[in-house]
PDB file of C-alpha atoms in Angstrom:
ATOM      1  CA  GLY X   1     127.387 116.795 104.253  1.00 71.00           C
ATOM      2  CA  ASN X   2     123.800 116.045 103.415  1.00 84.00           C
ATOM      3  CA  ALA X   3     124.178 112.395 102.415  1.00 81.00           C
ATOM      4  CA  SER X   4     125.638 109.387 104.164  1.00 82.00           C
ATOM      5  CA  GLY X   5     129.143 108.485 103.114  1.00 77.00           C
ATOM      6  CA  VAL X   6     129.809 104.920 102.100  1.00 77.00           C
ATOM      7  CA  GLY X   7     132.410 103.474 104.421  1.00 80.00           C
ATOM      8  CA  ASP X   8     134.037 100.154 105.067  1.00 82.00           C
ATOM      9  CA  GLY X   9     132.650  98.010 107.836  1.00 82.00           C
ATOM     10  CA  ALA X  10     131.767  94.563 108.964  1.00 83.00           C
ATOM     11  CA  ALA X  11     129.370  93.331 111.600  1.00 82.00           C
ATOM     12  CA  ILE X  12     127.714  90.260 112.948  1.00 84.00           C
ATOM     13  CA  CYS X  13     124.699  89.835 115.177  1.00 88.00           C
ATOM     14  CA  VAL X  14     124.094  86.448 116.732  1.00 92.00           C
ATOM     15  CA  LEU X  15     120.388  85.699 117.008  1.00 93.00           C
ATOM     16  CA  THR X  16     119.723  82.519 118.936  1.00 96.00           C
ATOM     17  CA  THR X  17     117.488  81.130 121.629  1.00 96.00           C
ATOM     18  CA  ARG X  18     118.020  82.150 125.248  1.00 95.00           C
ATOM     19  CA  ALA X  19     118.609  78.508 126.160  1.00 97.00           C
ATOM     20  CA  ARG X  20     121.355  78.147 123.548  1.00 97.00           C
ATOM     21  CA  ALA X  21     123.018  81.412 124.582  1.00 96.00           C
ATOM     22  CA  GLN X  22     123.035  80.362 128.227  1.00 95.00           C
ATOM     23  CA  ARG X  23     124.254  76.863 127.404  1.00 97.00           C
ATOM     24  CA  ASP X  24     127.140  78.243 125.333  1.00 97.00           C
ATOM     25  CA  GLY X  25     128.034  81.010 127.817  1.00 96.00           C
ATOM     26  CA  MET X  26     127.086  83.892 125.519  1.00 95.00           C
ATOM     27  CA  SER X  27     126.345  87.313 126.958  1.00 93.00           C
ATOM     28  CA  ILE X  28     122.717  88.214 126.317  1.00 95.00           C
ATOM     29  CA  VAL X  29     122.650  91.911 125.465  1.00 95.00           C
ATOM     30  CA  GLY X  30     119.301  92.214 123.731  1.00 97.00           C
ATOM     31  CA  LYS X  31     116.134  90.468 122.706  1.00 97.00           C
ATOM     32  CA  TRP X  32     114.484  90.809 119.291  1.00 97.00           C
ATOM     33  CA  VAL X  33     110.773  91.363 119.831  1.00 97.00           C
ATOM     34  CA  GLY X  34     109.390  91.813 116.332  1.00 98.00           C
ATOM     35  CA  SER X  35     109.735  93.481 112.965  1.00 98.00           C
ATOM     36  CA  ALA X  36     107.719  94.836 110.066  1.00 98.00           C
ATOM     37  CA  ILE X  37     108.533  95.147 106.375  1.00 97.00           C
ATOM     38  CA  VAL X  38     106.790  97.724 104.181  1.00 97.00           C
ATOM     39  CA  GLY X  39     106.881  99.027 100.659  1.00 95.00           C
ATOM     40  CA  VAL X  40     106.175 102.460  99.244  1.00 94.00           C
ATOM     41  CA  GLU X  41     106.059 103.780  95.704  1.00 94.00           C
ATOM     42  CA  PRO X  42     109.677 103.316  94.482  1.00 92.00           C
ATOM     43  CA  ARG X  43     109.991 106.931  93.358  1.00 89.00           C
ATOM     44  CA  TYR X  44     109.599 107.916  97.023  1.00 87.00           C
ATOM     45  CA  MET X  45     112.556 105.850  98.196  1.00 81.00           C
ATOM     46  CA  GLY X  46     113.569 106.888 101.682  1.00 90.00           C
ATOM     47  CA  ILE X  47     110.234 107.506 103.363  1.00 94.00           C
ATOM     48  CA  SER X  48     109.419 103.919 104.345  1.00 95.00           C
ATOM     49  CA  PRO X  49     110.310 104.446 108.055  1.00 96.00           C
ATOM     50  CA  ILE X  50     107.149 106.602 108.206  1.00 97.00           C
ATOM     51  CA  TYR X  51     105.149 103.419 107.571  1.00 97.00           C
ATOM     52  CA  ALA X  52     107.408 100.716 109.041  1.00 98.00           C
ATOM     53  CA  ILE X  53     107.774 102.207 112.520  1.00 98.00           C
ATOM     54  CA  PRO X  54     104.042 102.641 113.238  1.00 98.00           C
ATOM     55  CA  ARG X  55     103.390  99.167 111.839  1.00 98.00           C
ATOM     56  CA  VAL X  56     105.861  97.357 114.090  1.00 98.00           C
ATOM     57  CA  LEU X  57     104.772  99.367 117.125  1.00 98.00           C
ATOM     58  CA  SER X  58     101.121  98.555 116.407  1.00 98.00           C
ATOM     59  CA  GLN X  59     101.897  94.850 115.958  1.00 98.00           C
ATOM     60  CA  LEU X  60     103.577  94.819 119.371  1.00 98.00           C
ATOM     61  CA  GLY X  61     101.043  97.012 121.185  1.00 98.00           C
ATOM     62  CA  LEU X  62     103.616  99.745 121.807  1.00 98.00           C
ATOM     63  CA  THR X  63     103.580 103.528 121.356  1.00 98.00           C
ATOM     64  CA  LYS X  64     106.330 105.891 120.211  1.00 97.00           C
ATOM     65  CA  GLU X  65     106.425 107.292 123.717  1.00 97.00           C
ATOM     66  CA  GLU X  66     107.428 103.897 125.150  1.00 98.00           C
ATOM     67  CA  ILE X  67     110.520 103.628 122.935  1.00 98.00           C
ATOM     68  CA  ASP X  68     113.695 104.978 124.557  1.00 98.00           C
ATOM     69  CA  VAL X  69     115.925 105.107 121.466  1.00 98.00           C
ATOM     70  CA  PHE X  70     115.185 105.142 117.751  1.00 98.00           C
ATOM     71  CA  GLU X  71     117.924 104.318 115.243  1.00 97.00           C
ATOM     72  CA  ILE X  72     116.657 105.575 111.884  1.00 96.00           C
ATOM     73  CA  ASN X  73     118.967 105.256 108.900  1.00 91.00           C
ATOM     74  CA  GLU X  74     119.931 108.550 107.283  1.00 87.00           C
ATOM     75  CA  ALA X  75     120.364 107.963 103.583  1.00 84.00           C
ATOM     76  CA  PHE X  76     120.016 111.692 102.921  1.00 88.00           C
ATOM     77  CA  ALA X  77     119.455 114.646 105.249  1.00 91.00           C
ATOM     78  CA  SER X  78     116.214 115.681 103.521  1.00 92.00           C
ATOM     79  CA  GLN X  79     114.819 112.137 103.632  1.00 90.00           C
ATOM     80  CA  PHE X  80     115.697 111.789 107.306  1.00 93.00           C
ATOM     81  CA  ALA X  81     114.262 115.214 108.208  1.00 94.00           C
ATOM     82  CA  TYR X  82     111.014 114.382 106.420  1.00 95.00           C
ATOM     83  CA  CYS X  83     110.697 111.064 108.290  1.00 96.00           C
ATOM     84  CA  VAL X  84     111.347 112.717 111.662  1.00 96.00           C
ATOM     85  CA  GLU X  85     108.808 115.445 110.907  1.00 97.00           C
ATOM     86  CA  GLU X  86     106.133 112.990 109.782  1.00 97.00           C
ATOM     87  CA  LEU X  87     106.727 110.535 112.638  1.00 98.00           C
ATOM     88  CA  ARG X  88     106.656 113.299 115.274  1.00 97.00           C
ATOM     89  CA  ILE X  89     109.332 111.644 117.384  1.00 96.00           C
ATOM     90  CA  PRO X  90     111.396 113.937 119.630  1.00 96.00           C
ATOM     91  CA  ILE X  91     114.768 114.400 117.929  1.00 96.00           C
ATOM     92  CA  GLU X  92     116.649 113.702 121.176  1.00 96.00           C
ATOM     93  CA  LYS X  93     115.408 110.094 121.012  1.00 98.00           C
ATOM     94  CA  ILE X  94     116.702 109.558 117.461  1.00 97.00           C
ATOM     95  CA  ASN X  95     120.273 108.535 116.622  1.00 96.00           C
ATOM     96  CA  PRO X  96     121.636 110.015 119.879  1.00 96.00           C
ATOM     97  CA  ASN X  97     125.224 109.217 118.886  1.00 93.00           C
ATOM     98  CA  GLY X  98     124.874 110.168 115.238  1.00 90.00           C
ATOM     99  CA  GLY X  99     123.482 108.284 112.287  1.00 88.00           C
ATOM    100  CA  SER X 100     124.806 107.352 108.877  1.00 86.00           C
ATOM    101  CA  ILE X 101     125.632 110.924 107.887  1.00 85.00           C
ATOM    102  CA  ALA X 102     127.838 111.339 110.961  1.00 86.00           C
ATOM    103  CA  ILE X 103     129.416 107.898 111.251  1.00 83.00           C
ATOM    104  CA  SER X 104     129.211 106.509 107.686  1.00 80.00           C
ATOM    105  CA  HIS X 105     127.027 103.946 105.989  1.00 77.00           C
ATOM    106  CA  PRO X 106     128.812 100.659 105.329  1.00 79.00           C
ATOM    107  CA  VAL X 107     126.494  99.083 102.767  1.00 79.00           C
ATOM    108  CA  GLY X 108     125.042  95.751 103.844  1.00 81.00           C
ATOM    109  CA  MET X 109     125.465  96.228 107.576  1.00 86.00           C
ATOM    110  CA  THR X 110     122.967  98.974 108.380  1.00 87.00           C
ATOM    111  CA  GLY X 111     120.768  96.768 110.548  1.00 89.00           C
ATOM    112  CA  ALA X 112     123.650  95.261 112.503  1.00 91.00           C
ATOM    113  CA  ARG X 113     125.149  98.725 113.072  1.00 90.00           C
ATOM    114  CA  GLN X 114     121.816 100.092 114.264  1.00 94.00           C
ATOM    115  CA  VAL X 115     121.267  97.209 116.687  1.00 95.00           C
ATOM    116  CA  ALA X 116     124.808  97.426 118.121  1.00 92.00           C
ATOM    117  CA  THR X 117     124.696 101.220 118.443  1.00 93.00           C
ATOM    118  CA  GLY X 118     121.160 101.295 119.832  1.00 96.00           C
ATOM    119  CA  LEU X 119     121.657  98.539 122.397  1.00 96.00           C
ATOM    120  CA  ALA X 120     124.905 100.165 123.554  1.00 96.00           C
ATOM    121  CA  GLU X 121     123.024 103.437 124.079  1.00 97.00           C
ATOM    122  CA  LEU X 122     120.308 101.663 126.065  1.00 97.00           C
ATOM    123  CA  GLN X 123     122.963 100.039 128.228  1.00 96.00           C
ATOM    124  CA  ARG X 124     124.681 103.390 128.782  1.00 96.00           C
ATOM    125  CA  THR X 125     121.460 105.194 129.745  1.00 96.00           C
ATOM    126  CA  GLY X 126     119.563 102.352 131.425  1.00 96.00           C
ATOM    127  CA  GLY X 127     116.836 102.453 128.775  1.00 97.00           C
ATOM    128  CA  SER X 128     114.678  99.474 127.865  1.00 97.00           C
ATOM    129  CA  LEU X 129     113.374  99.648 124.288  1.00 98.00           C
ATOM    130  CA  LEU X 130     115.065 100.237 120.933  1.00 98.00           C
ATOM    131  CA  CYS X 131     113.340 100.698 117.579  1.00 98.00           C
ATOM    132  CA  THR X 132     115.440 100.483 114.428  1.00 98.00           C
ATOM    133  CA  SER X 133     114.296 101.444 110.950  1.00 97.00           C
ATOM    134  CA  MET X 134     115.759 101.815 107.507  1.00 93.00           C
ATOM    135  CA  CYS X 135     114.746 102.579 103.993  1.00 89.00           C
ATOM    136  CA  VAL X 136     115.881 100.172 101.321  1.00 84.00           C
ATOM    137  CA  GLY X 137     116.254 100.747  97.602  1.00 80.00           C
ATOM    138  CA  SER X 138     113.167 100.496  95.399  1.00 87.00           C
ATOM    139  CA  GLY X 139     110.825 101.741  98.141  1.00 91.00           C
ATOM    140  CA  MET X 140     111.198  98.932 100.638  1.00 93.00           C
ATOM    141  CA  GLY X 141     111.675  99.554 104.329  1.00 93.00           C
ATOM    142  CA  ALA X 142     111.861  97.820 107.669  1.00 96.00           C
ATOM    143  CA  ALA X 143     111.560  98.446 111.385  1.00 98.00           C
ATOM    144  CA  ALA X 144     112.277  96.253 114.395  1.00 98.00           C
ATOM    145  CA  VAL X 145     112.043  96.454 118.177  1.00 98.00           C
ATOM    146  CA  PHE X 146     114.621  95.148 120.650  1.00 98.00           C
ATOM    147  CA  VAL X 147     114.697  94.972 124.445  1.00 98.00           C
ATOM    148  CA  ASN X 148     117.820  95.805 126.432  1.00 97.00           C
ATOM    149  CA  GLU X 149     118.745  92.612 128.294  1.00 95.00           C
ATOM    150  CA  ALA X 150     122.058  93.927 129.685  1.00 90.00           C
ATOM    151  CA  ARG X 151     120.738  96.516 132.158  1.00 66.00           C
ATOM    152  CA  HIS X 152     122.756  96.864 135.317  1.00 52.00           C
TER     153      HIS X 152
END
């Protein structure tokens, strides 16, 4: 298909301090480094990753080349293709295990799904940095960077 299917799903991400995680015996799999929220003209819903990703990378002093995996939400194939083309990120770094078109789009858990999928891929490949991004209705968008803390 050319649009993400809406599927059932549930997720939880626990964001806490390192001290609390260690005290409570939690496995530390990743570290949130920073995020950026953007807005574009609402009639262009879907293109906000083009603005959110460079913004978060700039805020953190990172480049696209330093990111090992990008998880970019695929609302629609054309929207996703346009974002990839404009961002000039090598396709092999984006959604390496499939995005929302391939694995569904449970509404309300996009960010948690991206973080879980992206960190798992970093653990599998020994990568260090994950960048997630999504478009949100009405022209909003977000991007975030995470560090793999579970490298072996």
